[in-house]
Coordinates of C-alpha atoms and ligand atoms in Angstrom, one line a residue:
M1349 CA 171.7 31.0 58.4
N1350 CA 168.7 33.5 59.1
E1351 CA 170.7 36.9 58.1
R1352 CA 169.7 40.2 59.0
E1353 CA 171.4 43.6 59.1
T1354 CA 173.2 42.5 62.2
L1355 CA 174.1 39.0 61.3
K1356 CA 175.9 38.8 58.0
N1357 CA 178.2 37.0 55.8
V1358 CA 180.9 39.5 54.7
D1359 CA 183.3 37.9 52.1
G1360 CA 182.8 34.6 53.5
K1361 CA 183.4 36.0 57.0
L1362 CA 180.5 36.0 59.9
V1363 CA 179.9 39.3 61.1
V1364 CA 177.6 40.1 64.2
G1365 CA 176.6 43.6 65.4
G1366 CA 179.3 45.1 62.8
V1367 CA 182.1 42.9 64.4
S1368 CA 183.8 40.0 62.8
C1369 CA 183.6 36.6 64.9
E1370 CA 187.1 36.3 63.9
S1371 CA 188.3 39.3 65.8
L1372 CA 186.0 38.7 68.9
S1373 CA 187.6 35.3 68.9
K1374 CA 191.1 36.8 69.0
K1375 CA 190.2 39.4 71.5
Y1376 CA 188.2 37.3 73.9
G1377 CA 189.2 33.6 73.1
T1378 CA 186.8 30.7 72.8
P1379 CA 184.5 29.4 73.9
L1380 CA 182.5 32.6 73.7
Y1381 CA 178.8 33.8 73.9
V1382 CA 178.3 36.6 71.6
V1383 CA 175.1 38.7 72.0
D1384 CA 173.8 41.0 69.6
Q1385 CA 172.2 43.8 71.5
C1386 CA 170.5 45.4 68.5
Y1387 CA 168.6 42.6 68.0
I1388 CA 167.4 42.3 71.6
E1389 CA 166.5 46.0 71.5
N1390 CA 164.4 45.5 68.4
M1391 CA 162.6 42.6 69.6
C1392 CA 161.8 44.6 72.8
T1393 CA 160.4 47.6 70.6
V1394 CA 158.4 45.4 68.3
F1395 CA 156.6 43.6 71.3
R1396 CA 156.1 46.6 73.2
D1397 CA 154.9 48.8 70.3
T1398 CA 152.6 46.1 68.7
L1399 CA 151.0 45.2 72.0
K1400 CA 150.2 48.8 72.6
S1401 CA 148.7 49.5 69.3
E1402 CA 147.0 46.3 68.7
Y1403 CA 145.7 45.7 72.2
G1404 CA 146.2 48.7 74.4
D1405 CA 146.5 48.1 78.1
G1406 CA 149.2 45.8 79.0
M1407 CA 152.8 44.7 79.6
I1408 CA 155.6 42.8 77.7
A1409 CA 157.4 40.8 80.7
Y1410 CA 160.8 39.5 79.4
A1411 CA 160.9 35.7 80.6
S1412 CA 164.5 36.1 82.3
K1413 CA 165.0 32.8 82.6
A1414 CA 166.2 32.6 79.1
F1415 CA 169.1 34.7 79.7
S1416 CA 169.8 36.6 83.1
C1417 CA 172.6 38.8 84.0
K1418 CA 172.8 42.3 85.1
E1419 CA 173.2 43.8 81.6
I1420 CA 170.2 42.0 80.1
Y1421 CA 167.9 43.8 83.0
R1422 CA 169.4 47.3 82.2
I1423 CA 168.8 46.6 78.6
V1424 CA 165.1 45.5 78.8
N1425 CA 164.3 48.1 81.4
R1426 CA 165.8 50.8 79.2
M1427 CA 163.3 49.5 76.4
G1428 CA 160.4 50.1 78.9
I1429 CA 159.4 46.4 79.4
G1430 CA 158.8 44.3 82.6
A1431 CA 160.3 41.1 83.4
D1432 CA 159.2 37.7 84.6
S1433 CA 161.7 36.0 87.0
V1434 CA 161.4 32.5 88.6
S1435 CA 163.8 32.6 91.3
G1436 CA 165.0 34.7 94.2
G1437 CA 168.4 34.8 92.2
E1438 CA 166.6 36.4 89.3
I1439 CA 165.0 38.8 91.4
F1440 CA 168.1 39.8 93.2
T1441 CA 170.0 40.3 89.9
A1442 CA 167.2 42.5 88.5
K1443 CA 167.2 44.3 91.9
S1444 CA 171.0 44.9 91.8
V1445 CA 170.7 47.2 88.8
G1446 CA 167.7 49.0 89.9
F1447 CA 165.3 47.0 87.9
P1448 CA 161.6 48.5 88.8
M1449 CA 160.2 45.7 91.0
E1450 CA 156.6 46.5 90.3
K1451 CA 157.1 45.4 86.9
I1452 CA 158.3 42.0 87.9
C1453 CA 156.0 38.8 87.7
F1454 CA 157.4 36.1 90.0
H1455 CA 156.8 32.5 89.0
G1456 CA 157.7 29.0 90.1
N1457 CA 156.0 25.7 91.2
N1458 CA 157.8 25.7 94.5
K1459 CA 159.0 29.3 95.7
T1460 CA 161.1 28.8 98.8
L1461 CA 160.2 31.0 102.1
N1462 CA 163.3 32.9 101.5
E1463 CA 162.3 33.5 97.9
L1464 CA 158.8 34.6 99.0
N1465 CA 160.4 36.9 101.8
L1466 CA 162.7 38.5 99.4
A1467 CA 159.8 39.1 96.6
L1468 CA 157.8 40.9 99.3
D1469 CA 160.7 43.0 100.8
C1470 CA 161.9 43.9 97.3
G1471 CA 158.0 44.8 96.4
V1472 CA 157.7 42.6 93.5
G1473 CA 154.6 43.5 91.6
L1474 CA 152.8 40.1 90.9
I1475 CA 153.3 36.8 92.4
V1476 CA 151.9 33.9 90.5
V1477 CA 150.6 31.4 93.1
D1478 CA 151.1 27.7 92.1
S1479 CA 149.7 25.8 95.0
F1480 CA 147.5 25.9 98.0
Y1481 CA 150.6 25.6 100.2
E1482 CA 152.0 28.8 98.7
A1483 CA 148.8 30.6 98.9
D1484 CA 148.6 29.9 102.8
L1485 CA 152.3 30.7 103.3
L1486 CA 152.5 33.9 101.3
N1487 CA 149.3 35.0 103.1
S1488 CA 150.8 34.5 106.4
L1489 CA 153.9 36.3 105.6
C1490 CA 151.8 39.1 104.4
E1491 CA 150.2 39.3 107.6
Q1492 CA 153.4 39.4 109.6
K1493 CA 154.7 42.3 107.1
N1494 CA 151.3 43.8 107.1
T1495 CA 150.9 44.1 103.5
V1496 CA 148.6 42.8 100.7
Q1497 CA 150.4 41.3 97.8
R1498 CA 148.8 41.4 94.2
V1499 CA 148.8 37.8 93.0
L1500 CA 147.7 35.8 89.7
I1501 CA 147.1 32.1 89.9
R1502 CA 148.5 29.5 87.4
V1503 CA 146.1 27.7 85.7
N1504 CA 146.3 24.9 83.2
P1505 CA 143.9 25.4 80.4
G1506 CA 144.1 21.9 78.8
V1507 CA 145.9 23.3 75.9
E1508 CA 149.7 21.9 75.5
A1509 CA 152.1 23.0 72.7
H1510 CA 155.9 22.4 71.8
T1511 CA 157.6 23.1 69.0
H1512 CA 155.6 22.3 66.0
H1513 CA 152.7 20.5 67.6
F1514 CA 150.1 21.0 70.0
I1515 CA 147.5 18.8 71.9
Q1516 CA 144.1 19.8 73.2
T1517 CA 143.7 17.5 76.1
A1518 CA 142.4 17.6 79.8
K1519 CA 145.8 17.0 80.7
V1520 CA 146.0 17.1 84.3
D1521 CA 149.3 15.6 85.4
S1522 CA 151.5 18.8 84.6
K1523 CA 153.5 19.9 87.6
F1524 CA 152.5 23.5 86.8
G1525 CA 149.2 25.1 87.6
F1526 CA 145.6 24.2 88.5
S1527 CA 143.5 22.5 85.9
I1528 CA 140.4 24.4 84.7
D1529 CA 138.8 21.2 83.4
N1530 CA 138.6 19.3 86.7
G1531 CA 137.6 22.2 89.0
D1532 CA 141.0 22.4 90.8
A1533 CA 141.4 25.9 89.4
L1534 CA 138.0 27.2 90.8
E1535 CA 138.9 25.7 94.2
I1536 CA 142.1 27.5 94.5
I1537 CA 140.5 30.8 93.3
E1538 CA 137.8 30.5 95.7
H1539 CA 140.6 29.8 98.5
V1540 CA 142.7 32.8 97.5
Q1541 CA 139.5 35.1 97.4
S1542 CA 139.2 34.0 100.9
L1543 CA 142.6 35.1 102.1
S1544 CA 142.7 38.8 103.1
N1545 CA 146.2 39.6 102.6
L1546 CA 146.2 38.4 99.0
K1547 CA 144.9 40.6 96.4
L1548 CA 143.9 38.2 93.4
E1549 CA 144.2 40.0 90.2
G1550 CA 143.7 37.3 87.4
L1551 CA 145.1 34.3 86.2
H1552 CA 148.1 33.0 84.3
C1553 CA 148.9 30.2 81.8
H1554 CA 151.8 29.4 79.7
I1555 CA 151.2 26.5 77.3
G1556 CA 154.7 25.7 76.3
S1557 CA 157.9 26.9 74.5
Q1558 CA 158.9 27.0 70.7
I1559 CA 155.5 27.0 69.7
F1560 CA 154.8 28.0 65.9
E1561 CA 151.3 27.0 65.5
S1562 CA 148.8 29.9 65.9
K1563 CA 146.0 27.6 66.6
S1564 CA 147.5 26.8 70.0
F1565 CA 147.7 30.4 71.1
I1566 CA 144.0 30.9 69.8
L1567 CA 142.8 28.0 71.8
A1568 CA 144.5 29.2 74.9
V1569 CA 142.9 32.6 74.8
E1570 CA 139.4 30.9 74.1
K1571 CA 139.7 28.8 77.0
M1572 CA 141.0 31.3 79.5
T1573 CA 138.2 33.7 78.2
D1574 CA 135.6 31.0 78.4
F1575 CA 136.9 30.7 81.9
Y1576 CA 136.5 34.4 82.8
K1577 CA 133.2 34.4 81.6
L1578 CA 132.1 31.4 83.6
L1579 CA 133.6 32.9 86.9
K1580 CA 131.8 36.0 86.4
E1581 CA 128.5 34.6 85.6
E1582 CA 128.5 31.8 88.0
N1583 CA 131.0 33.2 90.7
G1584 CA 130.7 36.9 90.5
F1585 CA 134.5 36.9 90.1
E1586 CA 135.9 39.6 87.5
F1587 CA 139.5 39.9 86.9
D1588 CA 141.5 43.0 85.8
V1589 CA 144.5 41.0 84.6
L1590 CA 145.3 38.1 82.2
N1591 CA 148.7 36.8 81.5
L1592 CA 149.1 34.3 78.8
G1593 CA 152.8 33.6 79.1
G1594 CA 155.4 33.2 76.4
G1595 CA 156.5 30.4 74.0
F1596 CA 156.9 32.0 70.6
G1597 CA 159.0 29.8 68.3
I1598 CA 162.2 31.1 66.8
W1599 CA 164.5 30.0 64.0
Y1600 CA 167.3 27.2 65.1
A1601 CA 167.5 25.1 62.0
D1602 CA 166.1 23.9 58.8
G1603 CA 162.3 23.4 59.4
D1604 CA 162.0 26.5 61.5
S1605 CA 160.4 29.4 59.8
K1606 CA 162.6 32.4 59.3
K1607 CA 161.3 35.7 60.9
S1608 CA 162.8 39.1 61.1
C1609 CA 162.0 41.1 64.2
N1610 CA 159.0 42.8 62.7
D1611 CA 157.8 39.4 61.8
Y1612 CA 157.4 38.4 65.5
A1613 CA 154.8 41.4 65.7
E1614 CA 152.5 38.6 64.2
Y1615 CA 152.2 36.5 67.4
I1616 CA 151.1 39.8 69.4
K1617 CA 148.8 40.8 66.6
L1618 CA 147.1 37.3 66.6
I1619 CA 146.7 37.1 70.7
S1620 CA 145.6 41.0 70.7
K1621 CA 142.9 40.2 68.0
T1622 CA 141.7 37.1 69.4
L1623 CA 141.4 38.4 73.0
L1624 CA 139.6 41.5 71.9
D1625 CA 137.3 39.4 70.0
C1626 CA 136.8 37.1 72.8
V1627 CA 136.0 40.2 75.3
N1628 CA 133.5 41.2 73.2
R1629 CA 132.0 38.1 72.3
K1630 CA 131.8 36.8 75.9
G1631 CA 130.8 40.1 77.5
I1632 CA 133.9 40.1 80.0
K1633 CA 135.9 43.0 81.2
K1634 CA 138.9 43.8 78.8
P1635 CA 142.1 42.7 80.9
F1636 CA 145.3 44.2 81.5
L1637 CA 147.4 41.8 79.2
I1638 CA 150.8 40.5 80.1
L1639 CA 152.8 38.5 77.8
E1640 CA 156.1 36.8 78.6
P1641 CA 158.3 36.1 75.7
G1642 CA 161.7 35.1 76.5
R1643 CA 163.3 32.9 74.0
S1644 CA 162.0 35.1 71.0
I1645 CA 163.6 38.2 72.6
V1646 CA 167.1 36.8 73.2
G1647 CA 167.2 33.5 71.3
E1648 CA 168.4 34.5 67.7
A1649 CA 170.6 37.6 69.1
G1650 CA 173.0 34.8 70.5
L1651 CA 175.7 32.8 69.0
T1652 CA 178.4 30.9 70.7
L1653 CA 182.1 30.5 69.2
Y1654 CA 184.2 27.7 69.5
T1655 CA 187.5 26.5 68.2
A1656 CA 187.9 23.0 66.5
G1657 CA 190.0 20.7 68.2
A1658 CA 190.3 17.0 67.3
V1659 CA 188.8 16.0 64.0
K1660 CA 188.0 12.4 64.3
E1661 CA 186.9 10.3 61.2
I1662 CA 185.5 6.9 62.2
K1663 CA 185.7 5.5 58.5
N1664 CA 182.3 4.6 56.8
V1665 CA 180.5 5.5 60.1
K1666 CA 180.7 9.0 61.5
N1667 CA 182.9 12.2 61.6
Y1668 CA 183.5 14.0 64.7
V1669 CA 184.6 17.6 65.4
A1670 CA 185.4 18.1 69.0
I1671 CA 185.0 21.8 70.5
D1672 CA 186.5 23.7 73.2
G1673 CA 183.0 23.8 74.7
G1674 CA 180.0 21.4 75.2
M1675 CA 177.2 20.7 77.4
F1676 CA 178.7 23.1 80.1
D1677 CA 177.9 25.8 78.1
N1678 CA 175.0 24.4 76.0
P1679 CA 173.2 21.4 77.4
R1680 CA 170.2 21.6 75.4
F1681 CA 171.0 18.8 72.9
A1682 CA 172.0 16.8 76.0
L1683 CA 168.6 17.5 77.6
Y1684 CA 166.2 17.2 74.9
Q1685 CA 167.9 16.7 71.3
A1686 CA 167.7 20.4 70.5
K1687 CA 168.7 21.3 66.9
Y1688 CA 171.0 24.1 66.1
T1689 CA 172.7 25.5 62.8
V1690 CA 176.3 25.1 62.9
V1691 CA 178.7 27.3 60.5
S1692 CA 182.3 27.6 60.0
A1693 CA 182.7 31.2 60.8
N1694 CA 185.4 32.0 58.5
K1695 CA 184.6 29.6 55.6
L1696 CA 180.9 30.8 54.9
N1697 CA 181.6 30.7 51.1
E1698 CA 183.2 27.4 50.9
P1699 CA 181.5 24.4 49.6
K1700 CA 179.8 22.3 52.3
N1701 CA 181.0 18.8 51.8
F1702 CA 182.0 17.4 55.1
K1703 CA 179.2 15.8 57.3
C1704 CA 180.1 16.1 61.1
T1705 CA 178.6 15.6 64.4
I1706 CA 179.8 18.6 66.8
A1707 CA 181.0 17.0 70.1
G1708 CA 181.6 18.7 73.2
K1709 CA 184.6 18.0 75.5
C1710 CA 182.7 16.5 78.7
C1711 CA 183.3 13.0 79.8
E1712 CA 179.6 12.1 78.5
S1713 CA 179.0 10.4 75.1
G1714 CA 175.7 12.3 75.1
D1715 CA 177.7 15.8 75.1
I1716 CA 176.7 16.7 71.6
I1717 CA 175.9 20.1 70.3
A1718 CA 174.5 19.3 66.9
E1719 CA 174.6 16.0 64.9
D1720 CA 175.0 15.6 61.2
C1721 CA 176.0 19.0 60.3
L1722 CA 177.3 19.8 56.8
L1723 CA 180.5 21.9 57.0
P1724 CA 183.4 22.8 54.7
T1725 CA 186.2 20.6 55.4
V1726 CA 187.0 21.4 59.0
N1727 CA 190.8 21.6 60.3
T1728 CA 191.9 22.0 63.8
G1729 CA 191.8 25.7 64.9
D1730 CA 188.8 26.5 62.5
L1731 CA 186.3 29.0 64.2
I1732 CA 182.9 27.4 64.6
A1733 CA 180.0 29.1 65.4
V1734 CA 176.7 27.8 66.6
L1735 CA 173.6 30.2 66.0
S1736 CA 170.6 30.9 67.9
T1737 CA 172.2 30.4 71.3
G1738 CA 170.9 33.4 73.1
A1739 CA 168.3 31.8 75.1
Y1740 CA 168.5 28.7 77.7
N1741 CA 172.4 28.4 77.1
Y1742 CA 174.2 30.9 79.4
S1743 CA 171.3 30.7 81.7
M1744 CA 171.6 26.8 81.8
A1745 CA 175.4 26.7 81.8
S1746 CA 177.2 24.6 84.5
N1747 CA 180.9 24.1 85.8
Y1748 CA 180.4 20.2 84.9
N1749 CA 183.9 18.5 84.7
R1750 CA 185.1 21.9 86.3
N1751 CA 185.1 23.5 82.9
L1752 CA 184.8 27.4 83.1
I1753 CA 181.6 29.0 82.1
P1754 CA 182.3 31.2 79.1
P1755 CA 182.1 34.9 79.4
V1756 CA 179.3 36.8 77.6
V1757 CA 180.3 39.6 75.1
M1758 CA 177.8 42.2 73.8
V1759 CA 178.1 43.5 70.4
K1760 CA 176.8 46.7 69.0
D1761 CA 177.5 49.0 66.2
G1762 CA 180.8 47.7 65.6
E1763 CA 182.0 47.6 69.4
S1764 CA 182.3 44.8 71.9
R1765 CA 182.1 44.7 75.6
Y1766 CA 181.9 42.0 78.2
A1767 CA 178.5 41.6 79.8
V1768 CA 179.6 38.5 82.0
L1769 CA 183.6 38.5 82.9
P1770 CA 185.3 35.2 82.3
Q1771 CA 185.5 32.8 85.1
N1772 CA 189.0 31.5 86.2
Y1773 CA 190.0 28.6 88.5
E1774 CA 190.2 30.5 91.3
D1775 CA 186.3 31.0 91.1
L1776 CA 185.9 27.3 90.8
V1777 CA 187.4 26.7 94.3
R1778 CA 186.0 29.8 96.0
N1779 CA 183.3 28.1 98.1
D1780 CA 185.3 24.7 98.4
V1781 CA 185.8 24.3 102.0
Ligands
LIG761 C1 159.5 29.8 80.2 C2 158.3 30.7 80.8 C3 158.1 31.8 79.8 C4 158.9 32.2 78.3 O1 158.9 31.0 77.5 P1 159.5 31.2 76.1 O2 159.5 30.1 75.4 O3 161.3 31.6 76.4 O4 159.1 32.5 75.5 C5 157.1 32.6 80.1 N1 156.3 32.3 81.0 C6 156.5 31.4 82.0 C7 155.8 31.2 83.1 C8 157.6 30.6 81.7 O5 157.8 29.6 82.6

């Protein structure tokens, strides 16, 4: 466990935001998403203040695909940061709670006509163009509406990083962005510059997710500023904005480094320092810096509570603990074998002597939450907690097998409240014809 003030072992019981998981499960039932509001607020503060003190002009835009609901937009707005959205639904959700639309950066490799119309009508601050088709479509929509939209272009700097590794290649096969190395990026830049209803403010890149290696961020900054320098010297283009995306790695399980909220400042310091150095060294204009952390703001804030059901011991082979949730609330193991730490929420001080795989209740063999966990002996009815589920869990949930998506409860200072209400069976058939 990566313990902190708001996630503690108190006499063998797991307590989050001052509330015991046991009392949360009694009050709200399981499966249940629990979100530590203080953690999110601390992360926003650390990122916002570090960017300001280490770099200056810039904006943290919370990548809301990690966890999107009305309450999270209210919280990040109160914390004074912007948001990145990737769909009309996310824009609509943010707008419905009065989120300042000029602080939204709209991404996506295939934004639909309806989504672009919505973004323009809402007054979204920046739209990140990701194809020639989109550039032309957006320009003609702006012409019809008689407006000029500020845009960035997504480029692919040839640095790709995931988890603990990164590769530097001239990789040109990504569905996202325009490759710098093969000349595609320059071509779209020249095209967008020729469109009179788009104002090109700068470039965007996002090199991956769950990245620990600082070298990959340094390399991305070097590549992007090399390109800014080239564009200035050879094409006379100077940009005011640089958006370097997100991707900061968090703690999920053994092998991931454990960080406190303050430690996360290191990512921002590193990028700021590298960028300031590049700006001076390469003689380019100091850009307004946008960073888009998603996972790191909400990931460790969340945990999911389940109740153990069937415990199946396949002699000399494997033990399964089946829970009342599964891939419908957390599809990340099924998608890409994501690792999680699982604890027995009321038995934290008992010896861990039972090796088991936590299985979901869906009709899929691949419906697993975590493999080979070490827990104290598990009995039916035990409260099981899966940690670091704040990012890409609720936002990836589905009604597969017509299971109900669990509610989300926020905890802070010993109090709890719903952020997302529970679904019921009527909700499932609401749109059925
Ligand atoms: C997903 C995404 C992010 C956030 O990535 P995290 O790993 O959650 O920090 C930021 N920017 C863009 C464009 C993304 O697609």
